[in-house]
Coordinates of C-alpha atoms in Angstrom, one line a residue:
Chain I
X1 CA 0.0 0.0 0.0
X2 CA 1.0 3.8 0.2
X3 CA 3.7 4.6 2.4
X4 CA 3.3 7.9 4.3
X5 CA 6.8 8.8 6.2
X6 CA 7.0 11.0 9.0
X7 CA 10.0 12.7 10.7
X8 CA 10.5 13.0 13.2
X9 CA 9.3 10.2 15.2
X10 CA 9.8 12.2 18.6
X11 CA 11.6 15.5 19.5
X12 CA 11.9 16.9 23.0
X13 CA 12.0 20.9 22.6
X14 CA 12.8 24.0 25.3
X15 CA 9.5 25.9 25.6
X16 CA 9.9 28.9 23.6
X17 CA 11.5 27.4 20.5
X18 CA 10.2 25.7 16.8
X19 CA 10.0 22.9 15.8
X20 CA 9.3 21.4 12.3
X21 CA 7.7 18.4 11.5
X22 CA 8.2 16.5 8.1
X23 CA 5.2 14.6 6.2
X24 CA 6.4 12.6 3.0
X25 CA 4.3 10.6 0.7
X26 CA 6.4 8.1 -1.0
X27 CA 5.1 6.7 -3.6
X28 CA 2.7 8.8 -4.8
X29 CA 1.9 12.6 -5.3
X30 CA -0.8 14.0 -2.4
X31 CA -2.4 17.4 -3.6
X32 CA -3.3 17.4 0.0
X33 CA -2.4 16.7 3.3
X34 CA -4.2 16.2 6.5
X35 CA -2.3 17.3 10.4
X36 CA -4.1 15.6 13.2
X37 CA -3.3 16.1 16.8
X38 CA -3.6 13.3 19.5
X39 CA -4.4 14.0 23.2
X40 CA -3.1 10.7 25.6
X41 CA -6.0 8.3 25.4
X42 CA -8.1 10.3 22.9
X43 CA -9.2 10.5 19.3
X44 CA -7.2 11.8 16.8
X45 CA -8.6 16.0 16.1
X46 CA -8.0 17.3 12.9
X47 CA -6.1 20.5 13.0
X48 CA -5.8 21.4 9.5
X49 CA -6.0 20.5 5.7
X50 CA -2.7 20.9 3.7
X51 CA -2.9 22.1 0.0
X52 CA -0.2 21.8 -2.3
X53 CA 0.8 25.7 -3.9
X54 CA -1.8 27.6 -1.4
X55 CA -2.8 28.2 2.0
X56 CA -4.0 25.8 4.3
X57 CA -6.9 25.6 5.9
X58 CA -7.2 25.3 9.7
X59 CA -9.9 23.9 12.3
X60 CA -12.1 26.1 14.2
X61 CA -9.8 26.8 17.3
X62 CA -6.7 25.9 15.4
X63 CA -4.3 29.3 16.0
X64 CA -2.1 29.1 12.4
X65 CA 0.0 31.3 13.3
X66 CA 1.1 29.2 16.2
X67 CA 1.0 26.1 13.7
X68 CA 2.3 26.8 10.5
X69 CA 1.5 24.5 7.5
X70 CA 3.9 24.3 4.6
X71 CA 3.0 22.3 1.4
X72 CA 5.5 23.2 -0.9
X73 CA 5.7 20.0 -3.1
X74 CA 3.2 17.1 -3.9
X75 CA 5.3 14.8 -1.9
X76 CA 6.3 16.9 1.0
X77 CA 3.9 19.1 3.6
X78 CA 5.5 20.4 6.9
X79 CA 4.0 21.5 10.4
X80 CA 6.0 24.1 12.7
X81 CA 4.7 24.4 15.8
X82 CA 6.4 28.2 16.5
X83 CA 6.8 28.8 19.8
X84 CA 6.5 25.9 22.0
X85 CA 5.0 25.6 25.3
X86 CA 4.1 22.5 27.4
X87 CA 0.9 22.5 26.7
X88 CA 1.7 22.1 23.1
X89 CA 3.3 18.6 24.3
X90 CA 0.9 16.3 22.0
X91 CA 1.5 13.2 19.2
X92 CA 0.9 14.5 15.8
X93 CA -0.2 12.6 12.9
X94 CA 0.0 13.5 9.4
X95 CA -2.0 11.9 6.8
X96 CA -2.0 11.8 3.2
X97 CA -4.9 10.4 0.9
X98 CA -4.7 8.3 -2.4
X99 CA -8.2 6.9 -2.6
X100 CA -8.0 6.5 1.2
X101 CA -6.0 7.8 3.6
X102 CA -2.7 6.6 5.0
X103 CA -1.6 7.8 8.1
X104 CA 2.5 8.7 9.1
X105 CA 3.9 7.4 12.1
X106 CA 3.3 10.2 14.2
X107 CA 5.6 12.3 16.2
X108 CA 5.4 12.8 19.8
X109 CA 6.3 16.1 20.9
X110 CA 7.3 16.9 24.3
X111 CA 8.1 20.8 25.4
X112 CA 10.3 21.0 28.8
Chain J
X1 CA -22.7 17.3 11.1
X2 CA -21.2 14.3 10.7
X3 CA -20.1 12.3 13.9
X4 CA -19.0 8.8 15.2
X5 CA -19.7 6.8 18.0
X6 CA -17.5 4.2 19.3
X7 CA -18.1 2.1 22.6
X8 CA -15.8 2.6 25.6
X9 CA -13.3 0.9 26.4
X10 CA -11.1 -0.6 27.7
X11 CA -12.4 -4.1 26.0
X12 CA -10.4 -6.5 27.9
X13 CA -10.9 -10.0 26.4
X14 CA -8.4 -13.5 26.8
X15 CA -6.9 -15.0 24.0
X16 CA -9.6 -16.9 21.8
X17 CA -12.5 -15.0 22.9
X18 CA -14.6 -13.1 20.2
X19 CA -15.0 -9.6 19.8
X20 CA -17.1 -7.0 19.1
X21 CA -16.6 -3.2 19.2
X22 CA -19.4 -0.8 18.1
X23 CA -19.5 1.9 15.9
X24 CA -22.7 3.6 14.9
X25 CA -22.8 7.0 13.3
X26 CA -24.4 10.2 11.8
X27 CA -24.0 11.5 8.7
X28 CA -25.5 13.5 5.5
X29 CA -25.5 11.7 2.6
X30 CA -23.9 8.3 1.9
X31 CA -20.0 8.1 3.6
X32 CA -17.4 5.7 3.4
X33 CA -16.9 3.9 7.0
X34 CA -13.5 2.9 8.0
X35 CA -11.8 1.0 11.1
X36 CA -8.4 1.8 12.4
X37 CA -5.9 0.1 14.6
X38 CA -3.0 2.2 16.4
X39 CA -0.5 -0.4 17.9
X40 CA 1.4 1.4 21.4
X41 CA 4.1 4.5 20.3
X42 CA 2.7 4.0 15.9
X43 CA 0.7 5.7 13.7
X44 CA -2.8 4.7 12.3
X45 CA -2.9 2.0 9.8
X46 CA -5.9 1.1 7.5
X47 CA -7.4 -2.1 8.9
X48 CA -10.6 -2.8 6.6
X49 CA -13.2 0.2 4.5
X50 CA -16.7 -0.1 3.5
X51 CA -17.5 2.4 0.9
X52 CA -21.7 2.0 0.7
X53 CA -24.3 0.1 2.0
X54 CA -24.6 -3.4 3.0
X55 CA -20.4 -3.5 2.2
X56 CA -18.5 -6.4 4.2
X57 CA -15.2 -4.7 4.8
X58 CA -12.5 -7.5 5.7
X59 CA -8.6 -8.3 6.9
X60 CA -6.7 -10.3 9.4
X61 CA -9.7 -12.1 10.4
X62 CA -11.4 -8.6 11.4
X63 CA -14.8 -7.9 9.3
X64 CA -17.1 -5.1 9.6
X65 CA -20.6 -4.6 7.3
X66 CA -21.8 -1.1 6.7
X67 CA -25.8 -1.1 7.9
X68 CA -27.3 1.7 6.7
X69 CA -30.5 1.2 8.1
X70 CA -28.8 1.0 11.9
X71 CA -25.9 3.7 10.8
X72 CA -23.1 0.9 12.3
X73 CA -20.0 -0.2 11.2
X74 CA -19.3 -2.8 14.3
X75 CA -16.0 -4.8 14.2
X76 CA -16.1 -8.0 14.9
X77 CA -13.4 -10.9 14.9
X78 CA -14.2 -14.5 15.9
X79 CA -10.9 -15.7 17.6
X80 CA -8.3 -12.7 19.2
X81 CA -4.5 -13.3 19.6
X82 CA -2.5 -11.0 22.1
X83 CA -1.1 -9.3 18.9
X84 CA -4.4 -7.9 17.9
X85 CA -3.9 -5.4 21.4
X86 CA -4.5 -1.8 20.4
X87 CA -6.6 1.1 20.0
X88 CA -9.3 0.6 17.8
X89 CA -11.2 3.8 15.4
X90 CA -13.9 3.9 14.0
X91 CA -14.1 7.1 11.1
X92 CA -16.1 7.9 8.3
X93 CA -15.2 10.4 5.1
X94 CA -17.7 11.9 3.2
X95 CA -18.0 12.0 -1.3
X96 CA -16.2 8.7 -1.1
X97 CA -13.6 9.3 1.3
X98 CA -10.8 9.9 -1.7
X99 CA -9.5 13.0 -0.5
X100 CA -11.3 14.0 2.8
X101 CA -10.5 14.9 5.9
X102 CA -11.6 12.2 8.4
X103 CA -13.7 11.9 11.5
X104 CA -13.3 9.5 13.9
X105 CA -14.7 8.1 17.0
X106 CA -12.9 8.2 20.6
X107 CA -11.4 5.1 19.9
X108 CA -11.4 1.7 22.2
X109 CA -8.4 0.4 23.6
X110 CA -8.3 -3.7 23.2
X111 CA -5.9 -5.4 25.5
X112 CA -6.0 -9.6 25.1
X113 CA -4.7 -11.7 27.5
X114 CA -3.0 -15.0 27.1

């Protein structure tokens, strides 16, 4: 099936700095992108749609300019979270859809 | 809008035992209904689809049927192995689920015993 790479896999940060997560497809060319964010224990949210050449488009609540989305090539979309705090500690899942969607490994953040 | 509900877990179950996790939902139109397993510290992977009605999605011994006329999507798998512990989602995707965002229930955490 389609692979969907992530990167990276999990990143410890100091609160108050950026950090960018990667979101490859493989083997195939994704026009868009989905970024999900996973509380312990709870569904996966959707934070915001990716689109290849233009803006993305964010979830009610979502703040982009604390999580900026980057789709710059049909194989590649990024996610900065600018800014870090604790609270932004969270496993984030990217996904990208070829007839169905195929999810990346995820990345667990932690802010200290 | 569109929704998914998923029983609560934890399902705890010993090895052998069948299993059924439920999954109804609410939607407009006609979506495609999914199930998802997320193994501890991984990423979602695609475990079986129904795209319309009366659809028998199936893999590893997991099959779900996609009933309109009770908006479920229940898993069900006759014999679990210890391997088959994870979470468990339940999501649907409207227009055909190609290149939608998802929704997806809270999830249920399965944890079999030997």
């Amino acid at each position: 099936g389609a692979v969907v790479s992530q990167h990276p896999s999990w990143v410890i940060c100091k609160s108050g700095t950026s950090v960018k997560i990667e979101c490859r497809s493989l083997d195939f060319q994704a026009t868009t992108m989905f970024w999900y964010r996973q509380f312990p224990k709870q569904s996966l949210m959707l934070m915001a749609t990716s689109n290849e050449g233009s803006k993305a488009t964010y979830e009610q609540g979502v703040e982009k300019d604390k999580f900026l989305i980057n789709h710059a090539s049909l194989t590649l979309s990024t996610l900065t979270v600018t800014s870090a705090h604790p609270e932004d500690s969270s496993f984030y899942i990217c996904s990208a859809n070829t007839g169905y969607a195929f999810f990346g490994q995820g990345t667990r953040l932690t802010v200290v | 809008g569109n929704s998914v509900t998923q029983m609560e877990g934890p399902v705890t179950l010993s090895e052998e035992a069948f299993l059924t996790i439920n999954c109804t939902y609410t939607a407009t139109g006609y979506p495609s209904l999914f199930w998802y397993v997320q193994y501890p510290g991984e990423g979602l992977q695609l475990l079986l689809k129904a795209t319309k009605a009366d659809d028998k999605g199936s893999n590893k011994g997991f099959e779900a049927t996609y009933r309109k006329e009770t908006t479920s999507f229940h898993l069900e798998k006759g014999s679990v192995q210890v391997s088959d512990s994870a979470v468990y989602f339940c999501a649907l995707s409207d227009a055909g689920g190609g290149y939608n965002k998802l929704i997806f229930g809270a999830g249920t955490r399965l944890a079999v015993h030997p």
